[in-house]
GROMACS .gro file of C-alpha atoms in nm:
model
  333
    1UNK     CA    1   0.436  -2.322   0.239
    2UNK     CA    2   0.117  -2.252   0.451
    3UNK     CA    3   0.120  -2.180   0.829
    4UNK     CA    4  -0.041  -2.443   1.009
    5UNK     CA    5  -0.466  -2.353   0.998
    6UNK     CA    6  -0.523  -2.551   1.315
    7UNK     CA    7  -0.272  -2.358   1.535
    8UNK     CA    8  -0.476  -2.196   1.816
    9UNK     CA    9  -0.145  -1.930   1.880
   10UNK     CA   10   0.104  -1.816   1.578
   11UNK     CA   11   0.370  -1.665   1.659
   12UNK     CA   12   0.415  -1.328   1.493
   13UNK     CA   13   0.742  -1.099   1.438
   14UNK     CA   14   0.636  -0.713   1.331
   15UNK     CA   15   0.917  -0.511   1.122
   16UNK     CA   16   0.821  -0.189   1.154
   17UNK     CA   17   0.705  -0.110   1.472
   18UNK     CA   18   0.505   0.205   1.431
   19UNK     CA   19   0.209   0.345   1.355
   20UNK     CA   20   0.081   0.021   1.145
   21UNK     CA   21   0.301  -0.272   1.228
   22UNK     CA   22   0.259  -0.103   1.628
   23UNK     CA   23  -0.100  -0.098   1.613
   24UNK     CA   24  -0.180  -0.401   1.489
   25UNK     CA   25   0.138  -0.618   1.673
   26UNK     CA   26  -0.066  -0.485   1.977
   27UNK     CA   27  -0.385  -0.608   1.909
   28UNK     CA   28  -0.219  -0.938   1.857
   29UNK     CA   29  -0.055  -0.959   2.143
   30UNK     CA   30  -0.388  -0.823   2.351
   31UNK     CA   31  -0.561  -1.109   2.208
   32UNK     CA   32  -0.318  -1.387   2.296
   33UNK     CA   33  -0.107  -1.411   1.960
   34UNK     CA   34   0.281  -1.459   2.020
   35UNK     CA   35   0.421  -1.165   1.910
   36UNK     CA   36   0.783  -1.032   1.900
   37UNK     CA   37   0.883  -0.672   1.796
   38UNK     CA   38   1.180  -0.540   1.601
   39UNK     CA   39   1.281  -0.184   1.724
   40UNK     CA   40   1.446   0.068   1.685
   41UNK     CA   41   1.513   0.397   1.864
   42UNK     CA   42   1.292   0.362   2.070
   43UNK     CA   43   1.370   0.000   2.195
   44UNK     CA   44   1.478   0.126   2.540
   45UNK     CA   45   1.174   0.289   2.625
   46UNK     CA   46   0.953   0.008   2.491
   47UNK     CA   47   1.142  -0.254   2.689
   48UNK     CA   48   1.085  -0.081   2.994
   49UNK     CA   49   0.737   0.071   2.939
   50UNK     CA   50   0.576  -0.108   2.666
   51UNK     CA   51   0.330   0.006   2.411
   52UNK     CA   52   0.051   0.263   2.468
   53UNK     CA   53  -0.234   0.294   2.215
   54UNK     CA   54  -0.506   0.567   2.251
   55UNK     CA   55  -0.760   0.401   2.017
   56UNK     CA   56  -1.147   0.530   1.901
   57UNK     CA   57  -1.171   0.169   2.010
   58UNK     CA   58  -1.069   0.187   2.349
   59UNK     CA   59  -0.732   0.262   2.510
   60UNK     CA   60  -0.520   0.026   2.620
   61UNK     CA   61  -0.156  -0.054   2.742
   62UNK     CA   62   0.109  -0.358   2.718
   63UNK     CA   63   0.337  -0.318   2.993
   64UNK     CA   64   0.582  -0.527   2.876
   65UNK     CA   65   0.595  -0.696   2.482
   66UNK     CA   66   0.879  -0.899   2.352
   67UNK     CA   67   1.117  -0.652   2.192
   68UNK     CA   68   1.447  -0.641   1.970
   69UNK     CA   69   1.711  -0.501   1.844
   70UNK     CA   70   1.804  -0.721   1.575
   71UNK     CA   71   1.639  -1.025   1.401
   72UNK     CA   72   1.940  -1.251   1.480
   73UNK     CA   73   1.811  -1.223   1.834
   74UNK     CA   74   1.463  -1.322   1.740
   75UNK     CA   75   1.276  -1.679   1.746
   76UNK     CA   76   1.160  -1.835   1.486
   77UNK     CA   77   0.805  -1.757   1.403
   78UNK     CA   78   0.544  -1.846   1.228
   79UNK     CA   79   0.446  -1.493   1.019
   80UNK     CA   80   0.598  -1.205   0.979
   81UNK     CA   81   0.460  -0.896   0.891
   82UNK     CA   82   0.622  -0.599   0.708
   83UNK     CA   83   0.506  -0.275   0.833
   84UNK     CA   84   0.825  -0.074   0.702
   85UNK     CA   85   0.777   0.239   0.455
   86UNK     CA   86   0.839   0.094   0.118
   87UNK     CA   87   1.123   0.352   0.099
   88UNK     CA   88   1.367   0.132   0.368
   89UNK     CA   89   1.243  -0.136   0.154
   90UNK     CA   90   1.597  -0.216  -0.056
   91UNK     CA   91   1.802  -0.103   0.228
   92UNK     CA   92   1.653  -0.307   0.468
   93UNK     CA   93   1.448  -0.601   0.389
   94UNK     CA   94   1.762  -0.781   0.234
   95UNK     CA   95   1.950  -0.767   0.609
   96UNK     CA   96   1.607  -0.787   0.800
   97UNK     CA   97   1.390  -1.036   0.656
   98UNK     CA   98   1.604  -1.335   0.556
   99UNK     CA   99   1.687  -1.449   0.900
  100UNK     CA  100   1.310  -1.459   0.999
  101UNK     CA  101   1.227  -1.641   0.724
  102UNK     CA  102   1.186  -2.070   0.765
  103UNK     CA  103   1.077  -2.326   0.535
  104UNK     CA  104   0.658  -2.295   0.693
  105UNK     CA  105   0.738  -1.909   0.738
  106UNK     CA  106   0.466  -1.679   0.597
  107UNK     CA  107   0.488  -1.353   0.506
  108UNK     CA  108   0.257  -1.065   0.517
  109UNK     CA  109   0.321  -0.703   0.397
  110UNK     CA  110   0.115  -0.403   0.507
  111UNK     CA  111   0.243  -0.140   0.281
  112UNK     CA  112   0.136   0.152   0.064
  113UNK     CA  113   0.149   0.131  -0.263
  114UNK     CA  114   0.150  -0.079  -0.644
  115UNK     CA  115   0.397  -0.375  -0.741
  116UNK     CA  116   0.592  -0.375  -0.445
  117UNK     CA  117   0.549  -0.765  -0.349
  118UNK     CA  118   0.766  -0.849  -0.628
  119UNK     CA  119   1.151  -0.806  -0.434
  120UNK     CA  120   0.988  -0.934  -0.140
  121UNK     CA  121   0.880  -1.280  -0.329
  122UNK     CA  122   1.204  -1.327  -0.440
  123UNK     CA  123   1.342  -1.306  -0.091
  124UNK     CA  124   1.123  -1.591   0.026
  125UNK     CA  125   1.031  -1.770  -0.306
  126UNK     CA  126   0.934  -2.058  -0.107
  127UNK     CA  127   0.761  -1.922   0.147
  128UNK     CA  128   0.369  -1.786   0.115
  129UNK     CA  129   0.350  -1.389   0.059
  130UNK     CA  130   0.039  -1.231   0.132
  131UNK     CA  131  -0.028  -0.847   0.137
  132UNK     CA  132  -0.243  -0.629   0.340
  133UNK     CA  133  -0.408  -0.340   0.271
  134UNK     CA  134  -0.474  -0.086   0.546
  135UNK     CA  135  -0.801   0.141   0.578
  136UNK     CA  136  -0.681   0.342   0.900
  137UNK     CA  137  -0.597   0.669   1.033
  138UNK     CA  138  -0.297   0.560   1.250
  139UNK     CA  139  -0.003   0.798   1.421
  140UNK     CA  140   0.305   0.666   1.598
  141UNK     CA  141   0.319   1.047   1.856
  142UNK     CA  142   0.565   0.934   2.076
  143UNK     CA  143   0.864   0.598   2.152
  144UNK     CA  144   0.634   0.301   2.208
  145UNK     CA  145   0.301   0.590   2.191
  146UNK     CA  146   0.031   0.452   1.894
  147UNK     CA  147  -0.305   0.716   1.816
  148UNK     CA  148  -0.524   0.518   1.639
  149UNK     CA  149  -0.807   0.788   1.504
  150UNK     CA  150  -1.020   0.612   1.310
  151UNK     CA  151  -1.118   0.370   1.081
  152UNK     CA  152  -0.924   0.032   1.120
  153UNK     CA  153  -0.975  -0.286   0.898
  154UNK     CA  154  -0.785  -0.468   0.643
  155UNK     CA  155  -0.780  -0.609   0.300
  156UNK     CA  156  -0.610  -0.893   0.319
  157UNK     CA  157  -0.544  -1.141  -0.015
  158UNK     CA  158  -0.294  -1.316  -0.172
  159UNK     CA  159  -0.004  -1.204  -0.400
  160UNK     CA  160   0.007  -1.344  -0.803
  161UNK     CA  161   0.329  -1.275  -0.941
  162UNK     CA  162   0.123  -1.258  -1.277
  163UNK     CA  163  -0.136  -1.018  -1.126
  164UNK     CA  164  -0.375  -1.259  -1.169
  165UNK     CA  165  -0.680  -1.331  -0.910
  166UNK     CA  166  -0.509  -1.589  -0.663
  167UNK     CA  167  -0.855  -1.684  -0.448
  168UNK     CA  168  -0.863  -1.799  -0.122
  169UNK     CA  169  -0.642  -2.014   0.041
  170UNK     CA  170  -0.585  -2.230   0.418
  171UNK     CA  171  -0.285  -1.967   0.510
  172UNK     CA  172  -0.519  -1.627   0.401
  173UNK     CA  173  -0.789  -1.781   0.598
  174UNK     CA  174  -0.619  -1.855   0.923
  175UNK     CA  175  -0.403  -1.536   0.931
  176UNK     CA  176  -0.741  -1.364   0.873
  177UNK     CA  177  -0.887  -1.536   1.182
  178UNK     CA  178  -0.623  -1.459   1.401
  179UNK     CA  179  -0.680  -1.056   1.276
  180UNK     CA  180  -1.020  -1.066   1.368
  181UNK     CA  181  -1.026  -1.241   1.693
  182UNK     CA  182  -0.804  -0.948   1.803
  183UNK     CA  183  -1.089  -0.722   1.719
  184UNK     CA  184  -0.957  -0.612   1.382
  185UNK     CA  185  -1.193  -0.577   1.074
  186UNK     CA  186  -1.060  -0.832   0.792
  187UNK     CA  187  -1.205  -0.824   0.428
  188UNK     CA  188  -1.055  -1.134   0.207
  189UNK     CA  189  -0.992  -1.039  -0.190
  190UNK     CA  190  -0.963  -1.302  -0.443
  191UNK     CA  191  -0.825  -0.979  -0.624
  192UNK     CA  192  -0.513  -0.810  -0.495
  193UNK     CA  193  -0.425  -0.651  -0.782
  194UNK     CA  194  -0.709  -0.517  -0.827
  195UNK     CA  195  -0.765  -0.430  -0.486
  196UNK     CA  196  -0.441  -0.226  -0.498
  197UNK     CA  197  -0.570  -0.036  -0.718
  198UNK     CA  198  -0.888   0.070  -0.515
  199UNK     CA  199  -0.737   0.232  -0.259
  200UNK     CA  200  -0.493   0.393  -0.500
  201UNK     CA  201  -0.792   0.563  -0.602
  202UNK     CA  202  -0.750   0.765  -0.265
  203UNK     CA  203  -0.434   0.753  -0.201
  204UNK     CA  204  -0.235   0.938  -0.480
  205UNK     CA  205  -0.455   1.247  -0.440
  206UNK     CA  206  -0.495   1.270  -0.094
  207UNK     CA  207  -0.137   1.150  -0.015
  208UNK     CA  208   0.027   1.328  -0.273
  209UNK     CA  209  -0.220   1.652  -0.226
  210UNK     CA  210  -0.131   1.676   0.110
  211UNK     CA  211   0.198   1.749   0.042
  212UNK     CA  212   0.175   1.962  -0.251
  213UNK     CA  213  -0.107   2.195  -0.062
  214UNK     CA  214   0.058   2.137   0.290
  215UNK     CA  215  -0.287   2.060   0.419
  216UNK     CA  216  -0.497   1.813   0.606
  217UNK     CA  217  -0.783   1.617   0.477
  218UNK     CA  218  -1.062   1.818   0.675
  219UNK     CA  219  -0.812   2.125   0.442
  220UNK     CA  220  -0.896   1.973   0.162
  221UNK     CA  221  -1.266   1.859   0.124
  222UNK     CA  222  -1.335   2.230   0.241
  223UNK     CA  223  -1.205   2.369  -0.115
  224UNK     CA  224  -1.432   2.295  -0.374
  225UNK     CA  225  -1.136   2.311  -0.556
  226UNK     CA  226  -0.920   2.074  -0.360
  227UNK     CA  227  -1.204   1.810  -0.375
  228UNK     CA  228  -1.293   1.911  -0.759
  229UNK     CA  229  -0.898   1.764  -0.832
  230UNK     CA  230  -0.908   1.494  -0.622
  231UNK     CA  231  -1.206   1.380  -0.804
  232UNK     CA  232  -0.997   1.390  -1.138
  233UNK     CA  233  -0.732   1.231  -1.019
  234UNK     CA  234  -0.971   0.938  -0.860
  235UNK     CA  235  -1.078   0.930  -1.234
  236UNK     CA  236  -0.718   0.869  -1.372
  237UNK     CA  237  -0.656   0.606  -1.126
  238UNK     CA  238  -1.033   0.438  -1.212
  239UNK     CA  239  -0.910   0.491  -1.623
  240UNK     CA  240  -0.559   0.292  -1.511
  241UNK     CA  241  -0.645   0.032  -1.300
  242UNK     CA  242  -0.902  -0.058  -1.563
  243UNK     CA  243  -0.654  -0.045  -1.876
  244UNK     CA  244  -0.420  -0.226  -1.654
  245UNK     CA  245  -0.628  -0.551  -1.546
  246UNK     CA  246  -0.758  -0.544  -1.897
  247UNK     CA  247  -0.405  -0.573  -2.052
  248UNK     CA  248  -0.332  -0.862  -1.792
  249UNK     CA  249  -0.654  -1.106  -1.843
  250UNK     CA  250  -0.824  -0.980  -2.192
  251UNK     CA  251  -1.021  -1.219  -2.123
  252UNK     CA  252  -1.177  -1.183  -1.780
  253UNK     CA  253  -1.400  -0.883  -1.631
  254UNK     CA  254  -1.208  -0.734  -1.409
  255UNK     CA  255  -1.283  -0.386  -1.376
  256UNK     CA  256  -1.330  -0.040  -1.117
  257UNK     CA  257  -1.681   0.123  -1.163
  258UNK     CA  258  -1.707   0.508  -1.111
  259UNK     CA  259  -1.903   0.502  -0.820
  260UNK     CA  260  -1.660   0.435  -0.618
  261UNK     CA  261  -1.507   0.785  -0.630
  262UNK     CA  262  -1.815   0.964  -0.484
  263UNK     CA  263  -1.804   0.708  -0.198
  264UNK     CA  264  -1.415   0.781  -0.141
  265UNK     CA  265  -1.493   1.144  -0.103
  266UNK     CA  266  -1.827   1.133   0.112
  267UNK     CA  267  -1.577   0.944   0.344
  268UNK     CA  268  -1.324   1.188   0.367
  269UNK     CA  269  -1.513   1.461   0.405
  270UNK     CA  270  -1.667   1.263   0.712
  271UNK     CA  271  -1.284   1.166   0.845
  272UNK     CA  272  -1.197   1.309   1.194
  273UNK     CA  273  -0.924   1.568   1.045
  274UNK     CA  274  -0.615   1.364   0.918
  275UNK     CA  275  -0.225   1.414   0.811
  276UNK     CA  276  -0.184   1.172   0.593
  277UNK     CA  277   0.123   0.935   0.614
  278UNK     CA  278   0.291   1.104   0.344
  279UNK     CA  279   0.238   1.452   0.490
  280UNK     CA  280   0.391   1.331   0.796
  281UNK     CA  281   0.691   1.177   0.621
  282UNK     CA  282   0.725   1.543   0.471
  283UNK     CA  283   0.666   1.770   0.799
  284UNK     CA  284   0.910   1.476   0.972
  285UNK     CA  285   1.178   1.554   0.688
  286UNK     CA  286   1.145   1.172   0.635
  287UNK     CA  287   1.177   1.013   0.271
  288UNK     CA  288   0.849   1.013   0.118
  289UNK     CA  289   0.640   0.669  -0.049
  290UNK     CA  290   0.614   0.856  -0.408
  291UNK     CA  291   0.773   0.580  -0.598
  292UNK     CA  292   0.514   0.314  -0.472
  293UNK     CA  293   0.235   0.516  -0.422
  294UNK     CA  294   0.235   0.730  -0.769
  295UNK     CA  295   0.581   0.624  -0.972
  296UNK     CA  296   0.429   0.240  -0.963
  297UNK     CA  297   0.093   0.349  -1.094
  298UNK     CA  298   0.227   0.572  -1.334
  299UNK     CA  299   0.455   0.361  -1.470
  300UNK     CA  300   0.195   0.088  -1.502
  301UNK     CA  301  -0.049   0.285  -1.682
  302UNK     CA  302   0.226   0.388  -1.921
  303UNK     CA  303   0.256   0.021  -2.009
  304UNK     CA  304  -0.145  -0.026  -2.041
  305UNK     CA  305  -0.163   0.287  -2.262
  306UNK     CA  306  -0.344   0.499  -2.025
  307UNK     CA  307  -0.290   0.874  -2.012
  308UNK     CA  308  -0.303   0.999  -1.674
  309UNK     CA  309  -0.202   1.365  -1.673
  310UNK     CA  310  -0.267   1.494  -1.343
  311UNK     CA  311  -0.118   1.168  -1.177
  312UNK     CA  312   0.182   1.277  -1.396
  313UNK     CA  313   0.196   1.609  -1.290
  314UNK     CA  314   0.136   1.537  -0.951
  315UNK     CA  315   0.413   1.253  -0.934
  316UNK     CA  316   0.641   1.537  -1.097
  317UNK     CA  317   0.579   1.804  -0.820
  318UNK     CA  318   0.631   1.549  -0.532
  319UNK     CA  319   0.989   1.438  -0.680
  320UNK     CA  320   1.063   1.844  -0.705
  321UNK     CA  321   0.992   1.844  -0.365
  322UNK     CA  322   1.212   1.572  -0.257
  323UNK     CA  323   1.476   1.700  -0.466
  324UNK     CA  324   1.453   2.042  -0.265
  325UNK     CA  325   1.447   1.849   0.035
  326UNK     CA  326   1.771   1.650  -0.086
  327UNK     CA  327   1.915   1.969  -0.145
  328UNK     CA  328   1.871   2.135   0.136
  329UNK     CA  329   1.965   1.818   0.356
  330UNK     CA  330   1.676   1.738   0.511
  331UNK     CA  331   1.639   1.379   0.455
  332UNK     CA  332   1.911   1.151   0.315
  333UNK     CA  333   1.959   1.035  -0.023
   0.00000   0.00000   0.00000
């Protein structure tokens, strides 16, 4: 099912408002979109104050945005986007998404990670699924507060259960126009595997570093050393993505080059200084995204027969560290 492309105004519900689903529901709504908000502790502030968003883009407030509690209470709508942390994925997307979800109902996911579309598509196997991948430095610092640092814009393509290239379609086009009238930098992939995989390249050793090494990204790129492992890692990723997409189509070209690493790091040694999200989960004693963001990937380059040591290692320090963390009580099980 497609949303319809001819709609001037969708109407949008965000599940996860913080600092991605907040950001970007605001934007929406700033630019005329119909957007509702599912909340959570801080739904009493929001209600009465709104959303704030300091922004490299310009500041700006919305004194009053349709909030919630629960989905039951919510209108039907047109899109929805997922903004959660794929680790309240299997608690929460069975209770929250099914009652948002109609027969012309699309779905859109902005979250972290490798394979994690699949439990969502079979939640709405009807319904279009397309997924989002963020390139911004975004902080939710207070109830309703968004700091958007830098950076900003969106992959945006659509999901193949097979992996496969899925082009362009109506629905991926018109969700993509409604991003960028509200000011927000869309690319469109014919390629979201793949794509997946390209940002992968920066985030398992940048997310997964900054936990290990309890440092920021300006912390890292100023240790040779630091930026001489990241740079391996990148390489692992490069060495699975590309063992991966070959094992899926054999017979199409499909493929990372190199080059993108030294571009990845030139960036972040340029980045205003940055926690990443997974370095926040850990100072916030919040579960952290190391299943989707380097269990996934692992796993998948297991399958393609593609050794990836220091992902390995790496993956195996961050679930010592949650086990401490379990241990100690600090976050949930």
């Amino acid at each position: 099912m497609a949303v319809s492309v001819h709609s001037t105004a969708r109407r949008y519900a965000i599940v996860g408002t913080g600092a991605i689903g907040g950001y970007y529901g605001a934007c929406l709504q700033r630019a005329g979109q119909d957007v509702h908000f599912l909340l959570h502790r801080d739904y009493n502030h929001v209600r009465q104050h709104g959303l704030k968003i300091e922004s490299v883009q310009g500041d700006f407030t919305l004194p009053q945005v349709q909030g919630y509690r629960r989905v039951q209470d919510m209108p039907p709508v047109d899109i929805v986007i997922i903004a959660l942390k794929t680790t309240q994925n299997a608690a929460l997307l069975p209770i929250l998404l099914p009652p948002l979800i109609g027969p012309d109902t699309t779905v859109v996911t902005l979250q972290n990670g490798l394979d994690i579309e699949g439990a969502i598509a079979n939640m709405a196997p009807n319904n279009s699924l397309l997924s989002g991948l963020c390139f911004i430095c975004s902080n939710k610092v207070g109830p309703g507060h968004i700091r958007h640092l830098d950076y900003g814009s969106i992959v945006l393509g659509t999901y193949h259960p097979q992996r496969h290239p899925a082009g362009t379609t109506p629905t991926l086009e018109a969700v993509a126009q409604d991003f960028r009238a509200a000011d927000i930098a869309v690319e469109l992939t014919e390629d979201l595997y793949l794509a997946r995989w390209r940002k992968l390249i920066w985030n398992i050793p940048f997310n997964g570093l900054s936990v290990v090494l309890n440092a920021t990204t300006q912390e890292m790129m100023a240790s040779v050393h630091t930026r001489q492992l990241a740079a391996a890692l990148m390489h692992e990723v490069v060495a699975a993505a590309n063992g991966c997409v070959q094992k899926v189509t054999p017979d199409r070209d499909r493929s990372l080059t190199p080059q993108v690493i030294d571009t990845m790091l030139t960036h972040t040694a340029q980045m205003k200084p940055y926690r990443t999200s997974m370095k926040i989960d850990f100072d916030e004693g919040r579960p952290l995204e190391t299943e989707a963001i380097l269990g996934n990937p692992l796993r998948a380059a297991q399958w393609a027969g593609v050794v990836t040591p220091r992902i390995e290692m790496l993956y195996q320090q961050l679930k010592a560290i949650e086990t401490d963390l379990v241990i100690n009580k600090i976050f949930p099980v």
